[in-house]
Short mmCIF file of C-alpha atoms and ligand atoms in Angstrom, two decimals:
data_model
loop_
_atom_site.label_atom_id
_atom_site.label_comp_id
_atom_site.label_asym_id
_atom_site.label_seq_id
_atom_site.Cartn_x
_atom_site.Cartn_y
_atom_site.Cartn_z
CA UNK A 68 141.21 80.44 123.26
CA UNK A 69 138.31 82.84 122.74
CA UNK A 70 139.12 86.51 123.38
CA UNK A 71 137.89 88.53 126.33
CA UNK A 72 136.53 91.98 125.64
CA UNK A 73 138.33 95.10 126.75
CA UNK A 74 136.50 98.34 127.48
CA UNK A 75 139.04 100.44 125.62
CA UNK A 76 137.52 103.93 125.57
CA UNK A 77 134.57 106.06 126.72
CA UNK A 78 132.97 109.28 125.53
CA UNK A 79 129.93 111.45 126.08
CA UNK A 80 127.91 114.30 124.64
CA UNK A 81 125.55 116.67 126.42
CA UNK A 82 123.29 119.18 124.65
CA UNK A 83 124.30 122.82 124.93
CA UNK A 84 121.09 124.00 126.59
CA UNK A 85 120.99 123.65 130.38
CA UNK A 86 117.65 123.96 132.16
CA UNK A 87 117.72 124.52 135.93
CA UNK A 88 114.98 123.51 138.35
CA UNK A 89 114.11 127.17 138.82
CA UNK A 90 113.64 127.61 135.07
CA UNK A 91 111.39 124.52 134.95
CA UNK A 92 109.33 125.77 137.87
CA UNK A 93 108.28 128.80 135.80
CA UNK A 94 106.15 126.53 133.57
CA UNK A 95 105.63 123.42 135.74
CA UNK A 96 103.94 123.38 139.19
CA UNK A 97 107.10 122.38 141.06
CA UNK A 98 110.02 123.85 142.97
CA UNK A 99 113.80 123.57 143.10
CA UNK A 100 113.44 122.42 146.72
CA UNK A 101 111.07 119.52 145.91
CA UNK A 102 113.17 118.28 142.98
CA UNK A 103 116.45 118.46 144.95
CA UNK A 104 115.02 116.83 148.08
CA UNK A 105 113.33 113.93 146.31
CA UNK A 106 115.86 113.26 143.54
CA UNK A 107 119.11 115.24 143.95
CA UNK A 108 118.59 116.81 140.50
CA UNK A 109 119.66 120.47 140.13
CA UNK A 110 119.59 120.81 136.34
CA UNK A 111 119.36 118.84 133.09
CA UNK A 112 120.39 119.34 129.44
CA UNK A 113 117.70 119.53 126.76
CA UNK A 114 118.48 118.88 123.09
CA UNK A 115 117.75 121.51 120.48
CA UNK A 116 116.38 120.52 117.08
CA UNK A 117 119.71 119.58 115.50
CA UNK A 118 120.78 117.53 118.54
CA UNK A 119 119.08 114.32 117.46
CA UNK A 120 119.69 110.86 118.91
CA UNK A 121 122.01 110.10 115.98
CA UNK A 122 123.85 113.45 116.26
CA UNK A 123 124.54 113.01 119.97
CA UNK A 124 125.32 109.30 119.60
CA UNK A 125 127.83 110.08 116.86
CA UNK A 126 129.56 112.71 119.00
CA UNK A 127 129.80 110.32 121.96
CA UNK A 128 131.05 107.49 119.69
CA UNK A 129 133.75 109.73 118.20
CA UNK A 130 134.93 110.62 121.70
CA UNK A 131 134.99 106.93 122.73
CA UNK A 132 137.01 105.95 119.66
CA UNK A 133 139.49 108.79 120.27
CA UNK A 134 139.82 107.76 123.95
CA UNK A 135 140.56 104.17 122.83
CA UNK A 136 143.07 105.30 120.20
CA UNK A 137 140.85 103.58 117.60
CA UNK A 138 139.37 104.70 114.28
CA UNK A 139 136.26 103.95 112.22
CA UNK A 140 138.20 101.13 110.55
CA UNK A 141 138.33 99.27 113.89
CA UNK A 142 134.52 99.17 114.22
CA UNK A 143 132.72 95.94 113.22
CA UNK A 144 129.43 96.57 114.97
CA UNK A 145 127.39 99.40 116.45
CA UNK A 146 124.78 98.75 119.13
CA UNK A 147 122.74 101.82 119.98
CA UNK A 148 120.51 101.60 123.03
CA UNK A 149 117.64 104.08 122.92
CA UNK A 150 113.95 104.54 123.64
CA UNK A 151 113.88 107.67 121.49
CA UNK A 152 115.17 106.66 118.03
CA UNK A 153 115.13 109.33 115.33
CA UNK A 154 113.11 107.12 112.98
CA UNK A 155 111.34 103.75 113.17
CA UNK A 156 113.94 102.67 110.61
CA UNK A 157 116.68 102.71 109.55
CA UNK A 158 118.10 102.04 112.97
CA UNK A 159 119.70 105.12 114.53
CA UNK A 160 122.82 102.95 114.88
CA UNK A 161 123.11 102.97 111.10
CA UNK A 162 122.80 106.77 110.88
CA UNK A 163 125.74 106.82 113.29
CA UNK A 164 127.58 104.22 111.17
CA UNK A 165 127.21 106.47 108.11
CA UNK A 166 128.28 109.61 110.00
CA UNK A 167 131.38 107.89 111.37
CA UNK A 168 132.34 106.56 107.93
CA UNK A 169 132.18 102.93 109.03
CA UNK A 170 131.77 100.89 105.85
CA UNK A 171 131.71 97.31 107.12
CA UNK A 172 130.01 95.15 109.71
CA UNK A 173 126.52 95.71 111.10
CA UNK A 174 124.51 97.71 113.58
CA UNK A 175 121.14 97.82 115.29
CA UNK A 176 119.13 99.65 117.91
CA UNK A 177 118.37 98.01 121.21
CA UNK A 178 115.27 98.75 123.28
CA UNK A 179 115.69 98.11 127.00
CA UNK A 180 114.91 101.60 128.37
CA UNK A 181 117.25 102.75 131.15
CA UNK A 182 119.02 99.36 131.26
CA UNK A 183 119.75 99.59 127.50
CA UNK A 184 123.44 100.32 127.87
CA UNK A 185 124.02 97.34 130.20
CA UNK A 186 122.08 95.15 127.73
CA UNK A 187 124.20 96.53 124.86
CA UNK A 188 127.44 95.88 126.70
CA UNK A 189 126.28 92.33 127.42
CA UNK A 190 125.49 91.70 123.73
CA UNK A 191 128.82 93.26 122.62
CA UNK A 192 130.74 91.12 125.12
CA UNK A 193 129.01 87.98 123.82
CA UNK A 194 129.79 88.87 120.22
CA UNK A 195 133.45 89.47 120.97
CA UNK A 196 133.80 86.31 123.05
CA UNK A 197 132.17 84.26 120.28
CA UNK A 198 134.39 85.76 117.58
CA UNK A 199 131.50 87.44 115.73
CA UNK A 200 133.05 90.90 116.07
CA UNK A 201 136.36 92.35 117.20
CA UNK A 202 135.45 96.00 117.73
CA UNK A 203 132.00 97.12 118.95
CA UNK A 204 130.67 100.58 119.72
CA UNK A 205 128.02 100.48 122.45
CA UNK A 206 126.09 103.74 122.59
CA UNK A 207 123.26 105.02 124.76
CA UNK A 208 121.61 108.10 123.26
CA UNK A 209 118.32 109.68 124.32
CA UNK A 210 116.11 112.72 123.76
CA UNK A 211 113.56 112.14 126.53
CA UNK A 212 112.59 115.84 126.41
CA UNK A 213 110.59 114.86 123.29
CA UNK A 214 108.48 112.21 125.06
CA UNK A 215 107.84 113.94 128.38
CA UNK A 216 104.32 114.86 129.42
CA UNK A 217 104.67 118.50 130.55
CA UNK A 218 101.32 118.23 132.39
CA UNK A 219 102.75 115.50 134.65
CA UNK A 220 105.03 117.12 137.22
CA UNK A 221 105.78 113.71 138.72
CA UNK A 222 107.83 112.73 135.65
CA UNK A 223 108.72 115.77 133.51
CA UNK A 224 111.20 117.15 136.06
CA UNK A 225 113.18 113.89 136.26
CA UNK A 226 114.73 113.42 132.82
CA UNK A 227 117.37 114.96 130.57
CA UNK A 228 118.96 114.39 127.16
CA UNK A 229 122.44 113.18 126.24
CA UNK A 230 124.57 110.36 124.89
CA UNK A 231 127.38 108.16 126.17
CA UNK A 232 129.42 105.52 124.39
CA UNK A 233 132.14 102.95 124.91
CA UNK A 234 134.38 101.17 122.43
CA UNK A 235 134.81 97.49 123.30
CA UNK A 236 137.43 95.40 121.51
CA UNK A 237 138.85 91.90 121.59
CA UNK A 238 141.84 91.53 123.93
CA UNK A 239 145.23 91.10 122.31
CA UNK A 240 148.54 89.60 123.47
CA UNK A 241 149.73 92.91 125.00
CA UNK A 242 146.71 93.32 127.27
CA UNK A 243 147.01 92.62 130.99
CA UNK A 244 144.99 89.42 131.38
CA UNK A 245 143.13 90.74 134.46
CA UNK A 246 141.66 93.52 132.34
CA UNK A 247 138.30 93.39 130.59
CA UNK A 248 134.57 92.81 130.93
CA UNK A 249 134.52 90.18 133.70
CA UNK A 250 130.80 89.52 133.60
CA UNK A 251 127.43 90.90 132.57
CA UNK A 252 124.04 89.83 133.90
CA UNK A 253 120.80 91.04 132.34
CA UNK A 254 117.21 90.44 133.45
CA UNK A 255 113.65 91.37 132.55
CA UNK A 256 110.16 91.00 134.02
CA UNK A 257 107.52 91.79 131.41
CA UNK A 258 104.68 91.45 133.91
CA UNK A 259 105.82 94.80 135.37
CA UNK A 260 105.54 96.57 131.98
CA UNK A 261 102.80 98.91 133.20
CA UNK A 262 104.70 100.65 135.99
CA UNK A 263 107.00 102.54 133.58
CA UNK A 264 106.17 102.87 129.89
CA UNK A 265 105.53 105.13 126.89
CA UNK A 266 101.83 105.24 125.96
CA UNK A 267 102.32 105.29 122.19
CA UNK A 268 104.71 104.65 119.30
CA UNK A 269 105.39 105.41 115.63
CA UNK A 270 103.11 102.51 114.70
CA UNK A 271 100.12 103.96 116.58
CA UNK A 272 98.03 106.56 114.70
CA UNK A 273 98.15 110.08 116.24
CA UNK A 274 99.91 108.77 119.33
CA UNK A 275 103.64 109.40 119.35
CA UNK A 276 103.58 108.65 123.09
CA UNK A 277 104.49 110.13 126.44
CA UNK A 278 106.35 108.65 129.35
CA UNK A 279 104.21 107.33 132.22
CA UNK A 280 105.74 106.23 135.54
CA UNK A 281 104.43 104.96 138.87
CA UNK A 282 107.45 106.35 140.69
CA UNK A 283 107.05 104.74 144.10
CA UNK A 284 106.64 101.26 142.68
CA UNK A 285 109.62 101.69 140.35
CA UNK A 286 111.65 103.00 143.30
CA UNK A 287 110.80 99.92 145.37
CA UNK A 288 111.77 97.50 142.59
CA UNK A 289 114.94 99.47 141.80
CA UNK A 290 116.28 99.15 145.33
CA UNK A 291 115.60 95.40 145.51
CA UNK A 292 116.56 94.33 141.99
CA UNK A 293 119.74 96.39 141.81
CA UNK A 294 120.95 95.03 145.14
CA UNK A 295 120.34 91.48 143.83
CA UNK A 296 122.15 92.27 140.57
CA UNK A 297 125.20 93.51 142.44
CA UNK A 298 125.41 90.38 144.62
CA UNK A 299 124.94 88.20 141.52
CA UNK A 300 127.86 89.93 139.75
CA UNK A 301 130.18 89.57 142.73
CA UNK A 302 129.25 85.92 143.36
CA UNK A 303 129.84 85.03 139.68
CA UNK A 304 133.39 86.37 139.99
CA UNK A 305 134.17 85.03 143.46
CA UNK A 306 134.50 88.62 144.72
CA UNK A 307 133.22 90.65 147.67
CA UNK A 308 132.14 94.26 148.21
CA UNK A 309 135.71 95.08 149.24
CA UNK A 310 137.02 94.30 145.73
CA UNK A 311 135.01 97.08 144.07
CA UNK A 312 136.89 100.32 143.40
CA UNK A 313 134.01 102.24 141.81
CA UNK A 314 130.25 102.06 141.50
CA UNK A 315 128.86 103.69 138.34
CA UNK A 316 125.10 103.37 138.83
CA UNK A 317 122.15 104.39 136.70
CA UNK A 318 121.42 108.02 137.49
CA UNK A 319 117.69 108.11 138.27
CA UNK A 320 117.54 109.28 141.86
CA UNK A 321 120.21 110.28 144.36
CA UNK A 322 118.41 108.37 147.12
CA UNK A 323 118.62 105.07 145.17
CA UNK A 324 122.30 105.73 144.37
CA UNK A 325 123.16 106.49 148.00
CA UNK A 326 121.31 103.38 149.21
CA UNK A 327 123.30 101.21 146.80
CA UNK A 328 126.64 102.78 147.78
CA UNK A 329 125.82 102.19 151.46
CA UNK A 330 124.85 98.57 150.81
CA UNK A 331 128.22 98.01 149.16
CA UNK A 332 130.06 99.75 151.99
CA UNK A 333 131.59 102.20 149.52
CA UNK A 334 132.46 105.73 150.68
CA UNK A 335 130.50 108.38 148.72
CA UNK A 336 133.64 109.48 146.86
CA UNK A 337 133.80 106.00 145.24
CA UNK A 338 130.31 106.34 143.75
CA UNK A 339 130.06 108.32 140.51
CA UNK A 340 127.14 110.76 140.60
CA UNK A 341 125.95 112.88 137.69
CA UNK A 342 122.20 112.91 138.38
CA UNK A 343 122.56 116.37 139.98
CA UNK A 344 123.69 117.87 136.66
CA UNK A 345 122.34 115.48 134.00
CA UNK A 346 119.10 114.22 135.60
CA UNK A 347 117.99 110.81 134.28
CA UNK A 348 119.26 110.34 130.71
CA UNK A 349 118.03 106.73 130.55
CA UNK A 350 120.29 104.51 128.39
CA UNK A 351 122.89 107.31 128.26
CA UNK A 352 123.25 107.72 132.01
CA UNK A 353 125.77 104.96 132.83
CA UNK A 354 128.17 105.56 129.89
CA UNK A 355 127.97 109.35 130.45
CA UNK A 356 128.88 108.92 134.13
CA UNK A 357 131.67 106.47 133.25
CA UNK A 358 133.07 108.84 130.60
CA UNK A 359 133.06 111.74 133.04
CA UNK A 360 134.91 109.83 135.78
CA UNK A 361 137.46 108.49 133.27
CA UNK A 362 138.05 111.90 131.69
CA UNK A 363 138.62 113.68 135.02
CA UNK A 364 141.06 110.97 136.14
CA UNK A 365 139.00 109.51 139.02
CA UNK A 366 138.68 106.03 137.48
CA UNK A 367 142.10 104.71 136.52
CA UNK A 368 143.29 101.83 134.37
CA UNK A 369 143.23 98.65 136.46
CA UNK A 370 140.30 99.79 138.63
CA UNK A 371 137.39 97.40 139.15
CA UNK A 372 134.14 99.12 138.21
CA UNK A 373 130.61 97.92 138.84
CA UNK A 374 127.95 99.23 136.46
CA UNK A 375 124.21 98.74 137.10
CA UNK A 376 120.87 100.02 135.81
CA UNK A 377 117.13 99.41 135.92
CA UNK A 378 114.43 100.67 133.59
CA UNK A 379 111.03 100.24 131.98
CA UNK A 380 110.16 96.68 131.03
CA UNK A 381 111.15 96.07 133.75
CA UNK A 382 114.71 95.56 132.63
CA UNK A 383 117.80 95.54 134.80
CA UNK A 384 121.33 94.30 134.91
CA UNK A 385 124.94 94.73 135.94
CA UNK A 386 128.41 94.59 134.44
CA UNK A 387 131.69 94.12 136.27
CA UNK A 388 134.61 95.60 134.34
CA UNK A 389 138.32 95.99 135.04
CA UNK A 390 139.48 99.01 133.05
O1 UT7 B 239 115.06 105.35 135.22
C1 UT7 B 239 114.12 104.37 135.50
C2 UT7 B 239 114.06 104.11 136.93
N1 UT7 B 239 113.36 105.17 137.58
C3 UT7 B 239 113.48 105.34 138.87
O2 UT7 B 239 114.24 104.65 139.49
C4 UT7 B 239 112.60 106.35 139.54
C5 UT7 B 239 112.10 105.81 140.83
N2 UT7 B 239 111.19 106.69 141.54
C6 UT7 B 239 111.56 107.85 142.11
O3 UT7 B 239 112.70 108.27 141.97
C7 UT7 B 239 110.58 108.59 142.99
O4 UT7 B 239 109.47 107.77 143.21
C8 UT7 B 239 110.11 109.95 142.39
C9 UT7 B 239 111.26 110.95 142.43
C10 UT7 B 239 109.63 109.74 140.97
C11 UT7 B 239 108.96 110.51 143.22
O5 UT7 B 239 109.34 110.66 144.58
P1 UT7 B 239 108.33 110.17 145.73
O6 UT7 B 239 108.99 110.51 147.01
O7 UT7 B 239 108.01 108.73 145.45
O8 UT7 B 239 107.11 111.13 145.52
P2 UT7 B 239 105.59 110.81 145.11
O9 UT7 B 239 105.49 110.50 143.66
O10 UT7 B 239 105.03 109.79 146.04
O11 UT7 B 239 104.91 112.20 145.39
C12 UT7 B 239 104.92 112.79 146.70
C13 UT7 B 239 104.22 114.14 146.65
C14 UT7 B 239 102.84 114.08 146.04
O12 UT7 B 239 102.02 114.98 146.76
P3 UT7 B 239 100.97 114.45 147.86
O13 UT7 B 239 100.06 113.51 147.12
O14 UT7 B 239 101.81 113.74 148.89
O15 UT7 B 239 100.34 115.71 148.34
C15 UT7 B 239 103.03 114.60 144.63
O16 UT7 B 239 101.88 115.21 144.11
O17 UT7 B 239 104.97 115.07 145.85
C16 UT7 B 239 104.11 115.64 144.85
N3 UT7 B 239 104.92 115.86 143.63
C17 UT7 B 239 105.54 117.02 143.37
N4 UT7 B 239 105.59 118.18 144.03
C18 UT7 B 239 106.34 119.17 143.48
C19 UT7 B 239 105.17 114.97 142.65
N5 UT7 B 239 105.98 115.54 141.72
C20 UT7 B 239 106.20 116.81 142.15
C21 UT7 B 239 106.95 117.88 141.63
N6 UT7 B 239 106.99 119.03 142.33
N7 UT7 B 239 107.66 117.79 140.49
#
């Protein structure tokens, strides 16, 4: 029988520098009140020069391995979801591989914006189920502070930097057979590519690129698509809203998170929220939130956790995991 994959450990890293809304409003035409009311964000972390995507991803990966009781020798593959890689190549995943001292297997970066971690988990799960790998690090690591347009108050107040990671491994004979990644569903709609994008890239002369977002449109799609993704995950597993112990949503906007919690009939204390302190860390947001709620003891082994995210592309998806 082919193995299921077990989400064995989580970890996170946040840059040392914290920037409050009040601090931002000294240089951007905004206010703490506007940012809190519209998004729930109070502060975000911004990376300093040495806190690169690889540096933060490595720190989060180390924490995930330690949480899983695993070592570099257990890692066959590294999937690093990011929209802000350190270099066009080599893949940031391979900088992490070198830093961790992993000397076998393979790794690559994955570009699916804010849904990148869910995409990465889906790919890792497929690789483990097919026997291609037995131990996979899935990392989301981002330095959005380096692609923000500081003249655009509609976007520059929304994002933060950070990294989150999980270690996923093939189930063994000792594992409870209800445990593991029960399902992943990923989607994309390229025709909506112009509502959230970066207007440049390494390959474009003199145009490293800044983030552009049509917030209201993205908001509208987020509410609809994420609700569909949740129902799809539950239907695929023959489950209902009542089976879910925890929702760990993408942390873009408190209003979207609250709407999703309500739709699922979950009390607010069963929805993990970090957007107030981290802002939107894109591919890092879901694994960072998961790592926080695992580390502080809220999410326990055996709990059923629903993960979901939506981002530029559009990309979106869900994962249902019993820890
Ligand atoms: O991670 C990927 C997924 N991303 C998302 O899910 C984000 C989805 N979108 C959103 O969260 C919301 O659309 C935003 C938080 C981005 C914006 O909230 P909104 O309620 O849609 O505001 P808006 O963009 O329609 O702007 C409303 C007003 C405008 O003023 P007028 O035209 O009504 O006079 C803006 O100029 O708020 C103004 N505004 C600001 N005011 C103070 C926009 N940004 C700011 C700001 N500070 N930072």
